[in-house]
Coordinates of C-alpha atoms in Angstrom, one line a residue:
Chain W
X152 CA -50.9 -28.6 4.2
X153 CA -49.4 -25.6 2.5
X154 CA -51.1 -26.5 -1.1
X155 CA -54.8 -27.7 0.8
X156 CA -54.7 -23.9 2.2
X157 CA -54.3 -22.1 -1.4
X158 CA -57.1 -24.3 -2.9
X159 CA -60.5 -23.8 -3.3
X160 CA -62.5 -24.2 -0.2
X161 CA -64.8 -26.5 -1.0
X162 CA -66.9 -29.1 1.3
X163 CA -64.2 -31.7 1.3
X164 CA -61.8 -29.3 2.1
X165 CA -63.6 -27.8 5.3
X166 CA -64.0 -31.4 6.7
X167 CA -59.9 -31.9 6.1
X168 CA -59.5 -28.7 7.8
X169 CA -62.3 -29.6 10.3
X170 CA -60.6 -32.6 10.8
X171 CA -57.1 -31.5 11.4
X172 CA -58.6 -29.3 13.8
X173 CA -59.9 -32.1 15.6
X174 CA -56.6 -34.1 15.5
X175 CA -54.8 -30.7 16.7
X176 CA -57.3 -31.2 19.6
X177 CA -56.8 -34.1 20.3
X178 CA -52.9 -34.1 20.4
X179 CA -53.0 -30.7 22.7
X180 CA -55.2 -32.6 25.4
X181 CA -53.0 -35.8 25.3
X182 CA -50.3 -33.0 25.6
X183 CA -52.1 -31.5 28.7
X184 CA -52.7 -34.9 30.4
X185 CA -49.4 -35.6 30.3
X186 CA -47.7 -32.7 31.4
X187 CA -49.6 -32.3 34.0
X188 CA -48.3 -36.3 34.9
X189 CA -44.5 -34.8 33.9
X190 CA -44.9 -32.0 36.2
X191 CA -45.8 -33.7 39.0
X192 CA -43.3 -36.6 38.3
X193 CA -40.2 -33.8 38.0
X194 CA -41.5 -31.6 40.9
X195 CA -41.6 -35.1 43.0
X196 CA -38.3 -36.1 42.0
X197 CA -37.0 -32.6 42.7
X198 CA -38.3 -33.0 46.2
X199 CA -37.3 -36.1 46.6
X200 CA -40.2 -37.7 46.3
X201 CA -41.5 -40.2 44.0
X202 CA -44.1 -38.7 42.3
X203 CA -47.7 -40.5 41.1
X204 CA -46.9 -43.8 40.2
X205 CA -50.3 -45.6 41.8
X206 CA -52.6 -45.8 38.8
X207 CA -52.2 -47.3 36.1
X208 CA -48.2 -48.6 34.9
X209 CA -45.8 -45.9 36.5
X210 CA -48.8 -43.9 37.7
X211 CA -49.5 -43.1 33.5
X212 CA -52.9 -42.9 34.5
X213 CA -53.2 -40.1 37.2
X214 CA -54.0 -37.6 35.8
X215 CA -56.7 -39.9 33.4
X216 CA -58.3 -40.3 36.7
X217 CA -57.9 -36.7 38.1
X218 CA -59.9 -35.7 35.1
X219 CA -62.3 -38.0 34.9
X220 CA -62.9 -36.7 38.7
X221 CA -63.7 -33.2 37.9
X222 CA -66.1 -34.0 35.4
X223 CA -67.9 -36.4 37.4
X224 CA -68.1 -33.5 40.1
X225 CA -71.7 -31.3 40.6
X226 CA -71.5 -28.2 38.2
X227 CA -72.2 -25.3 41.1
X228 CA -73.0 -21.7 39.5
X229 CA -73.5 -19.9 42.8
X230 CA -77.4 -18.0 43.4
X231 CA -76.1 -14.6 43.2
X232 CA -73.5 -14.6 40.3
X233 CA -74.0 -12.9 36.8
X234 CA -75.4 -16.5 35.2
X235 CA -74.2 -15.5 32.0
X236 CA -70.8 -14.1 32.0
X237 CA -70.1 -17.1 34.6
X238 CA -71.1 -19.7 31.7
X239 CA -69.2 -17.4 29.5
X240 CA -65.9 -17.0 31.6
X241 CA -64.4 -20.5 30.7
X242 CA -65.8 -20.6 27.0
X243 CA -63.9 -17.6 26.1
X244 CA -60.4 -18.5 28.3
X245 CA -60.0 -21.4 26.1
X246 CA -60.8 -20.2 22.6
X247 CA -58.3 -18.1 22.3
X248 CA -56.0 -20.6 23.8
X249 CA -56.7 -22.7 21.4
X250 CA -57.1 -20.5 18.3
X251 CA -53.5 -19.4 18.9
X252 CA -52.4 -22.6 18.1
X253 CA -53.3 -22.4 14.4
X254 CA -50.4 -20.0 13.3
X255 CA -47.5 -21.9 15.0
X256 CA -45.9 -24.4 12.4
X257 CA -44.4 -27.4 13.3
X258 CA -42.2 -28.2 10.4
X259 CA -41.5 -26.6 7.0
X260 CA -44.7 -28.5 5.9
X261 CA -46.5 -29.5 8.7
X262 CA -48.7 -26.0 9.5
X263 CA -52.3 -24.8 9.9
X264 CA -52.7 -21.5 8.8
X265 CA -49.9 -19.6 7.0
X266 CA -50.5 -15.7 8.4
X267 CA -48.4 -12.9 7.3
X268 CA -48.9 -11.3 10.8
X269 CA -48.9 -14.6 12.8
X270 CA -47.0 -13.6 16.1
X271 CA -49.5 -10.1 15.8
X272 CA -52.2 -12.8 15.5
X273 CA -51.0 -15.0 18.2
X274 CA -50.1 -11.7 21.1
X275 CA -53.6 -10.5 20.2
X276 CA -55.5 -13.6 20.8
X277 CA -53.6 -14.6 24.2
X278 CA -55.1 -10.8 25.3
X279 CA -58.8 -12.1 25.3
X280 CA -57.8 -14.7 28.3
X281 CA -57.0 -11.7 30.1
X282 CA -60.3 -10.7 29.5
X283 CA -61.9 -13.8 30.2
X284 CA -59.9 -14.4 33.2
X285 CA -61.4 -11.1 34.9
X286 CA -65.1 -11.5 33.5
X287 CA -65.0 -14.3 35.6
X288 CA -63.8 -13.6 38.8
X289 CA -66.3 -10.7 38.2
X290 CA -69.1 -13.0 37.5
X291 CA -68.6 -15.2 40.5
X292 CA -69.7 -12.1 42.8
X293 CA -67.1 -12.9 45.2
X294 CA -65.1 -11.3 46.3
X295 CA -61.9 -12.7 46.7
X296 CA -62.3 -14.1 43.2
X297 CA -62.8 -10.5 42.0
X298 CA -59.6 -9.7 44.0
X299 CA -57.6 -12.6 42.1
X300 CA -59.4 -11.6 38.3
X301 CA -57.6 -7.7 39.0
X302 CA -54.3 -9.3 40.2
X303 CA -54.4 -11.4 37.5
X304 CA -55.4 -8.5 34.7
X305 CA -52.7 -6.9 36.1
X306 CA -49.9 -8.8 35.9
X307 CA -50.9 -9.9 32.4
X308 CA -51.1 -6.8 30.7
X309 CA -48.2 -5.6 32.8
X310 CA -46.1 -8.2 31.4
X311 CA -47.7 -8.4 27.7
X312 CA -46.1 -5.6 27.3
X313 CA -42.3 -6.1 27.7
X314 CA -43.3 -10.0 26.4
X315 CA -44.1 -8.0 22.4
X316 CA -41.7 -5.8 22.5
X317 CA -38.5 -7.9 23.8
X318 CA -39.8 -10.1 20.3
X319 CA -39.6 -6.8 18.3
X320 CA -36.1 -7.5 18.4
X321 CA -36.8 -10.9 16.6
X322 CA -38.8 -9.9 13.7
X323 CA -36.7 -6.7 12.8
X324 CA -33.5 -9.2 12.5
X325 CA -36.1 -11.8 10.1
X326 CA -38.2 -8.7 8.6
X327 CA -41.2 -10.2 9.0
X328 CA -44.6 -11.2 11.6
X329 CA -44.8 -14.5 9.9
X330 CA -43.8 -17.1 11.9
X331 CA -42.5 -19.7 9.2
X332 CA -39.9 -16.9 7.9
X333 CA -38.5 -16.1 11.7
X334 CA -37.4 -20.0 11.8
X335 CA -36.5 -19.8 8.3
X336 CA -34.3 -16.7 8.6
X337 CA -32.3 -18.5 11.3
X338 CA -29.3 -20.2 10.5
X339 CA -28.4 -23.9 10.4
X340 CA -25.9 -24.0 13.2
X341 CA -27.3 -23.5 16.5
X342 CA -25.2 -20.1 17.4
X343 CA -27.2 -18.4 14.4
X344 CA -30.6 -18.9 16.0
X345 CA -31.9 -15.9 17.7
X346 CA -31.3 -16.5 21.7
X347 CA -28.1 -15.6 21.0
X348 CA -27.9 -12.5 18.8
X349 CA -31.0 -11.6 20.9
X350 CA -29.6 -12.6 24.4
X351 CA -31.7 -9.5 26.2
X352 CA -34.9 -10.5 24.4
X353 CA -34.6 -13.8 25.1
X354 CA -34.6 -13.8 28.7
X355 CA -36.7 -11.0 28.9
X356 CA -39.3 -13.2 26.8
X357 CA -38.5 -15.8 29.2
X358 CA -39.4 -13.8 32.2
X359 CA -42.1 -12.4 30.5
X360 CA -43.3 -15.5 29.3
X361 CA -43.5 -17.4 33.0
X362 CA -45.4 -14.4 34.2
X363 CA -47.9 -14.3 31.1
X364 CA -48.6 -18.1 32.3
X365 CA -49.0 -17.2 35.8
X366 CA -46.5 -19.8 36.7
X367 CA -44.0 -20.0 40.0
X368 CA -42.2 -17.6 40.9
X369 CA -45.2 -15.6 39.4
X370 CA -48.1 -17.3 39.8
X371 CA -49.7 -14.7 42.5
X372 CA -53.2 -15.3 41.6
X373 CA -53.2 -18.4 42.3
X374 CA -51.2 -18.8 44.7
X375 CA -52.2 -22.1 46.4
X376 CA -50.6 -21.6 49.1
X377 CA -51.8 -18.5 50.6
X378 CA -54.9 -17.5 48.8
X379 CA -58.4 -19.0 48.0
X380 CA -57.6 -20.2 44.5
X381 CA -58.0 -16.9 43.2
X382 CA -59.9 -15.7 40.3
X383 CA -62.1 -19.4 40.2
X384 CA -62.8 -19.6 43.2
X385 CA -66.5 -20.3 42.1
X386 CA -65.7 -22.9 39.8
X387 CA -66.2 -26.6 39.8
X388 CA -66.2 -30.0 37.6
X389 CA -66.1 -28.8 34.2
X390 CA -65.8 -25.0 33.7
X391 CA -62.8 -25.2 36.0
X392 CA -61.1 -27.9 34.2
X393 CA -61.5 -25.1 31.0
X394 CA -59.8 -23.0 33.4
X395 CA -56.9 -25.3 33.7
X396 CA -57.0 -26.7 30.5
X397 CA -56.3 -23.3 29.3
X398 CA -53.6 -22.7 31.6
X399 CA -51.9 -26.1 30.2
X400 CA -52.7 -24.8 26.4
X401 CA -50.9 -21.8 27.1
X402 CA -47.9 -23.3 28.2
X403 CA -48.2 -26.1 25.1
X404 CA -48.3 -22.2 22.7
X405 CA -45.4 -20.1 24.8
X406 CA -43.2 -23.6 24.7
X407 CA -44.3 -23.8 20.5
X408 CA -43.6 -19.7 20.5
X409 CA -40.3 -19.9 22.4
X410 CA -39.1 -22.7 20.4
X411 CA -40.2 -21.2 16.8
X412 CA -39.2 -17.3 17.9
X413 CA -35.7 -17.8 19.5
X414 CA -34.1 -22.0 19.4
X415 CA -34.5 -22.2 15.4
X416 CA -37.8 -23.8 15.4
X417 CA -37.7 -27.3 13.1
X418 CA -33.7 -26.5 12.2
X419 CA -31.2 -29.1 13.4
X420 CA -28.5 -27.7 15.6
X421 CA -25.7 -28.5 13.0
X422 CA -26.2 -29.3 9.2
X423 CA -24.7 -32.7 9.4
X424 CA -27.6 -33.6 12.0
X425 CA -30.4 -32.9 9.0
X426 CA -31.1 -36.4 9.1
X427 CA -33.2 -36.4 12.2
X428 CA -37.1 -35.1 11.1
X429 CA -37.1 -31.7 11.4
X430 CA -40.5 -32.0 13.5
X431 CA -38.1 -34.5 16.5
X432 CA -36.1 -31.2 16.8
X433 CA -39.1 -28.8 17.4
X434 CA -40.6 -31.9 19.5
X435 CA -37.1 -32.0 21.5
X436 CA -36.4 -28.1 22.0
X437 CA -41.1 -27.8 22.7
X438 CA -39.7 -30.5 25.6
X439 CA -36.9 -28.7 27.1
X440 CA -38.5 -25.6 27.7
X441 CA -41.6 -27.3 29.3
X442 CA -39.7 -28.9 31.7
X443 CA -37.7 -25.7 32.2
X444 CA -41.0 -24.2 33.0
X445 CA -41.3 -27.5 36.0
X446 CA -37.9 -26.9 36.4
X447 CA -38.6 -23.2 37.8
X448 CA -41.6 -24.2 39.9
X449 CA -39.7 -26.6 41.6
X450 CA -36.9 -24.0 42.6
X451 CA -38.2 -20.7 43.2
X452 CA -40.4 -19.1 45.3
X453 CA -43.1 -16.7 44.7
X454 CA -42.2 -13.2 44.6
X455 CA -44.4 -10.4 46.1
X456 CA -46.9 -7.9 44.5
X457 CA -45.1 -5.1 45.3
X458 CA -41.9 -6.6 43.8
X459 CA -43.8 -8.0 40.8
X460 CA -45.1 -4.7 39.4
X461 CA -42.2 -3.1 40.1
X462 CA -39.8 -5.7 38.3
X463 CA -42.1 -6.1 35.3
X464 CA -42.0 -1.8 34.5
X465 CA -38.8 -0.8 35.8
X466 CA -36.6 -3.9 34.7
X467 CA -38.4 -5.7 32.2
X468 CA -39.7 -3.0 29.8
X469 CA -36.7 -0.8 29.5
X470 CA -34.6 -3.7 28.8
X471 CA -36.7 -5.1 26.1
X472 CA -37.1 -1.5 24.8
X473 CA -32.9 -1.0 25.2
X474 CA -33.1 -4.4 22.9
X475 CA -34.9 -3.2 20.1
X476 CA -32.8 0.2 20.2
X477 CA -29.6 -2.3 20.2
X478 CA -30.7 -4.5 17.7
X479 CA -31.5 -1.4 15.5
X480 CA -28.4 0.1 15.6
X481 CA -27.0 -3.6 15.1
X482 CA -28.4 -3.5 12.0
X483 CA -28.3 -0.2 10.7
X484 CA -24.2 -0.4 10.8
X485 CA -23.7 -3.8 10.1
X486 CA -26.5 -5.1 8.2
X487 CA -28.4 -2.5 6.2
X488 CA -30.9 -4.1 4.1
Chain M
X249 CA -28.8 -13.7 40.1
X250 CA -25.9 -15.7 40.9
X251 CA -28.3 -17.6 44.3
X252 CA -31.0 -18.2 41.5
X253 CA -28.6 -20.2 39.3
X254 CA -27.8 -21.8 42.5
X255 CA -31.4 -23.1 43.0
X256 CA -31.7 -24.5 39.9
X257 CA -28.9 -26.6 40.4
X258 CA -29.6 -27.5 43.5
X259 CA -33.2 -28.9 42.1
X260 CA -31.6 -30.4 39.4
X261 CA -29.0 -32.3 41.1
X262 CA -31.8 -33.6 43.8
X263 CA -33.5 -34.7 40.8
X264 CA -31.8 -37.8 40.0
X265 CA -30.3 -38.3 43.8
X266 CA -31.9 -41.3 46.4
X267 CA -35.6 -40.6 47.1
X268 CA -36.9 -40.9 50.6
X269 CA -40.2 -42.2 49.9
X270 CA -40.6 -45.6 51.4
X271 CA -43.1 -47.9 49.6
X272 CA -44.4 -48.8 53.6
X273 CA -48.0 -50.1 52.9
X274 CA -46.8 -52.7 50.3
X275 CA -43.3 -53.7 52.6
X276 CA -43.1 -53.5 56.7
X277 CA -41.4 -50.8 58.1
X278 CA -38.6 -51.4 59.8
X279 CA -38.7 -49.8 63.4
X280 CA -35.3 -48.7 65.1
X281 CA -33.9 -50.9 68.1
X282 CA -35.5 -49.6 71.3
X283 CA -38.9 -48.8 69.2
X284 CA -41.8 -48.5 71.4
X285 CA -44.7 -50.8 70.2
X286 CA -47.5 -52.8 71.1
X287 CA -46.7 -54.6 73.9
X288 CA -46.0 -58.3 73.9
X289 CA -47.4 -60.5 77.5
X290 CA -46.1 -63.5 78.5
X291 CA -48.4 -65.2 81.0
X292 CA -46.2 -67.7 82.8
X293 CA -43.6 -65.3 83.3
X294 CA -46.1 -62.9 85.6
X295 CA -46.3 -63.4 89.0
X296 CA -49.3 -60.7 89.4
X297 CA -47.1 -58.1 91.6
X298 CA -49.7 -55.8 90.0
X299 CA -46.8 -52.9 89.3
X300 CA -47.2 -52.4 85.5
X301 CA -50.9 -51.0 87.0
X302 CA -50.3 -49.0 89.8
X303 CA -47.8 -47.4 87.0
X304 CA -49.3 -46.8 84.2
X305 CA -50.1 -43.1 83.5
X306 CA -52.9 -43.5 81.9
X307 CA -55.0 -46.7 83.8
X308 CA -55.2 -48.4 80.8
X309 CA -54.0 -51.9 82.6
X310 CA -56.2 -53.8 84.4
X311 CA -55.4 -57.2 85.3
X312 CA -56.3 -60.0 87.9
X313 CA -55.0 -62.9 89.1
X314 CA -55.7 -66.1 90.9
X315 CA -54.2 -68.5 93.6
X316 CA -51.6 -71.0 92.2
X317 CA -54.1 -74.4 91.2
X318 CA -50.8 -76.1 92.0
X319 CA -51.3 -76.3 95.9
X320 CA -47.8 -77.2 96.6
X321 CA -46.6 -73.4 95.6
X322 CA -47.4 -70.7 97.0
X323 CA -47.9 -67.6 95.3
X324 CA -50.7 -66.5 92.6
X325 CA -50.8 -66.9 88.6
X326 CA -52.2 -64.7 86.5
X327 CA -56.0 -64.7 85.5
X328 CA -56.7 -61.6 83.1
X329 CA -55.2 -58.8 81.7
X330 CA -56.4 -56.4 79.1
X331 CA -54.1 -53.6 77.8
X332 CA -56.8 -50.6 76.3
X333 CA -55.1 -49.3 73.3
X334 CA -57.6 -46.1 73.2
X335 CA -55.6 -44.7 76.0
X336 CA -52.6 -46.4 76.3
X337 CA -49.5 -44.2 75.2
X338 CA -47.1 -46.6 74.9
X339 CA -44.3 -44.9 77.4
X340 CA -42.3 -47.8 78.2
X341 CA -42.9 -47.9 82.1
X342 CA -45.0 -51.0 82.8
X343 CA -42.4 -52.8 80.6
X344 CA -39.3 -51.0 82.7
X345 CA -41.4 -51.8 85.8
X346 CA -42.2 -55.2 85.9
X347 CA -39.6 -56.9 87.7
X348 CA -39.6 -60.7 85.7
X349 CA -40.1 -58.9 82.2
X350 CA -43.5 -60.7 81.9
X351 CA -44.3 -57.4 79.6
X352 CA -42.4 -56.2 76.8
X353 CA -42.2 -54.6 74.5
X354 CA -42.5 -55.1 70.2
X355 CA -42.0 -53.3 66.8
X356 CA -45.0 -53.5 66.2
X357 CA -47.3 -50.1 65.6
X358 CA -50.5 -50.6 63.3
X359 CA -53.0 -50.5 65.7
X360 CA -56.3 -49.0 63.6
X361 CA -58.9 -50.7 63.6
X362 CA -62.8 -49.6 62.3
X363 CA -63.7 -50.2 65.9
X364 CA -63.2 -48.8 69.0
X365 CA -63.7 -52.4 70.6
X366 CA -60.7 -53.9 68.5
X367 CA -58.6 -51.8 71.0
X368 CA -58.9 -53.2 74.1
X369 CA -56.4 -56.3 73.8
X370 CA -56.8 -59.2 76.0
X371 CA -54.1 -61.9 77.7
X372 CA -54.8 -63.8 74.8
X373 CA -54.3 -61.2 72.1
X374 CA -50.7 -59.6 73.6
X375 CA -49.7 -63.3 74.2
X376 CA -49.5 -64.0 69.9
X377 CA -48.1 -60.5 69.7
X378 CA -44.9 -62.0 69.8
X379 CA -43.4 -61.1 66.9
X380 CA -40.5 -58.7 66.2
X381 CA -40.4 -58.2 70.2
X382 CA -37.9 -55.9 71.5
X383 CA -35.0 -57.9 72.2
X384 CA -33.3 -55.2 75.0
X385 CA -35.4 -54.2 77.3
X386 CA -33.7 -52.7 80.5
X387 CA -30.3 -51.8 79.2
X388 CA -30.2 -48.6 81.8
X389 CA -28.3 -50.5 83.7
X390 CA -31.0 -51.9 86.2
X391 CA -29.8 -54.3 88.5
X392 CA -30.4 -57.9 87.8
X393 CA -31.1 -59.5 91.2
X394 CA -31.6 -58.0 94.5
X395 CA -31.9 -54.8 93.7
X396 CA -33.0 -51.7 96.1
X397 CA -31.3 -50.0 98.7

């Protein structure tokens, strides 16, 4: 892929790249269907329960059905909402969602775009669903969906912002935004990778992270047990499914951006493990921190608003900041460049 | 911090432990001793005292009877007797009541139907509902033979 990217661009280039894109696709909605069928299998068993297992061999084809559901449902755009920010609203959730996924590389070959600034590229993309995500609760002209779009803003940008700067610490130990030379910077045995040098960051990222995806223990606009739905209310049949297609996305990039950023990307754990593809490591470590992400939904529960501001600006951001002043002095005495 | 770690391993652990789901519409559930079900009637046994009516909470029992066709006995036999399931709330006392357990009751409990009218059960209907009956029926220590005062 790296060689395609410094050609030419000529017609039969576009339609590999187009193409690629189209596999990418592909490979993220098979990803979506079945972790939405993982989920619900893990949160079952957690509860005790069983979990789908009616359609289809094991209950494989649940969510298949779940989907093809919401499509076949009416599309509704209520009489009084803003027509055209409404149609908008889902449209520009998912684009970034999926745009963000061209910077994060797989392997040492296997990569769709090769961007100096990649992880600028990647927190400035994921900011438009913000935007999207408050355009439509605004469009629906309800009001309870306008409630759930400023919760949502809220929490978003209020977490963004320890979310960038506990990975601060991360590209001042690799000296650089590209995302291929973080994982290459790390070691080959697992303790040089950066969760633990970059402890703080780490979990802060972590926390960030679950709030950015509006997941349990943060997932207050939503909130399905207490509120109407939240910020698509409105929605129906297809544009909702964009809604939670891009929610599913999102986790599919934070699990690719944990993965690359802080658990060594495509690197084995020990050199004498190189044997095993480099892309069954990122595959294995992508796993474990989306079932860490069911893992948390299954456990804790939701905290409140007051609590959630307050723990995102008082706790979060002066520890990543107290990170990046660590990591600095870190390697001002010890490493000096 | 330290109850948060907690949960988690709480959750994980429950994870792999025995699940209490019961596959029930695929395999019969298996009612406890004592269950209170559909009752099962056993014509020959009733000798049309008429208690398991006058007790019933609800008047969902009707029943009639008629004189003994074997003139030599004295005495009546049973004619008809229709339980209706809309109302009945299966409390046990026309089974305690009736003094020859002609009325008993089963494990048995699927009684929807798409029709009201598939509720009201007749003679006929509780007499094949004999399966799974309830083998104990009036372990309170009632006495067996000349009871009363």
């Amino acid at each position: 892929m790296g060689d395609l990217l410094l050609e030419q661009l000529t017609w039969g280039n576009a339609l590999i790249f187009f193409l690629s894109a189209v596999v990418l696709l592909m490979i993220v909605l098979g990803f979506v269907t079945y972790a939405i069928y993982f989920e619900r299998k893990v949160i079952g068993w957690m509860q005790l329960r069983i979990g789908p297992n009616r359609v289809g061999p094991f209950g494989l084809l649940q969510t298949v059905a779940d989907i093809l559901k919401l499509l076949l449902k009416e599309d509704t755009i209520p009489r009084k909402a803003d027509r055209a920010l409404f149609i908008l609203a889902p449209v520009l959730a998912y684009v970034p969602a999926f745009a963000v996924l061209a910077v994060i590389p797989y392997t040492d070959s296997l990569y769709f775009a090769d961007l100096n600034v990649g992880l600028l590229y990647y927190v400035a993309l994921s900011g438009i669903t913000t935007l999207a995500i408050v355009l439509g609760g605004w469009a629906s002209n309800n009001k309870y969906a306008l409630l759930g779009g400023m919760r949502s803003a809220a929490q978003m940008i209020s977490y963004e912002v320890p979310l960038v700067i506990s990975i601060v610490g991360v590209v001042m130990l690799s000296g650089s935004l590209n995302l291929r030379t973080i994982v290459a910077e790390q070691g080959n045995w697992f303790w040089e990778w950066n969760f633990l040098p970059q402890i703080i960051g780490f979990v802060v990222f972590v926390i960030a992270a679950v709030s950015e995806l509006n997941r349990t223990p943060f997932d207050l606009p939503e909130a399905e047990s207490e509120l109407v739905a939240g910020y698509h209310v409105e929605y129906s049949g297809f544009r909702f499914a964009f809604f939670m297609l891009t929610e599913y996305v999102y986790v599919y990039a934070i699990a690719a951006l944990t993965t690359i950023l802080f658990l060594g990307g495509w690197h084995a754990p020990a050199p004498f493990l190189d044997f095993v593809p480099g892309l069954l490591w990122f595959m294995l470590k992508f796993a474990c921190i989306v079932f860490f992400l069911f893992w948390l939904r299954a456990t804790f529960p939701r905290v409140r608003v007051d609590q959630l501001m307050g723990f995102g600006w008082k706790v979060l951001l002066p520890l990543a900041i107290l990170n990046v002043f660590v990591t600095a002095a870190y390697i001002e005495f010890f490493i000096k460049r | 911090m330290k109850g948060l770690l907690k949960g988690l391993g709480v959750t994980l652990k429950s994870m792999t432990s025995k699940k209490v789901t019961t596959s029930y519409p695929d395999e019969p559930f298996v009612m406890p001793d004592r269950f209170r079900g559909i009752q099962h009637f056993e014509p020959d046994k009733c000798i049309v005292c008429n208690q398991c009516a006058r007790v019933c909470p609800t008047e969902c029992i009707t029943l009639t009877g008629k004189p003994n066709p074997d003139p030599e006995k004295k005495g009546k036999v049973i004619d008809t007797y229709d339980i209706n399931f809309e109302i009945c709330i299966l409390c046990d006392l026309c089974t305690e009541v009736c003094p020859t357990e002609a009325i008993v009751m089963t494990n048995n409990f699927e009684l929807s139907s798409y029709s009201r009218d598939e509720l009201f059960k007749d003679m006929e209907w509780l007499s094949t509902n004999n399966k799974l009956v309830r083998k104990d029926n009036n372990n309170i220590g009632a006495p067996t033979k000349g009871g009363g005062k």
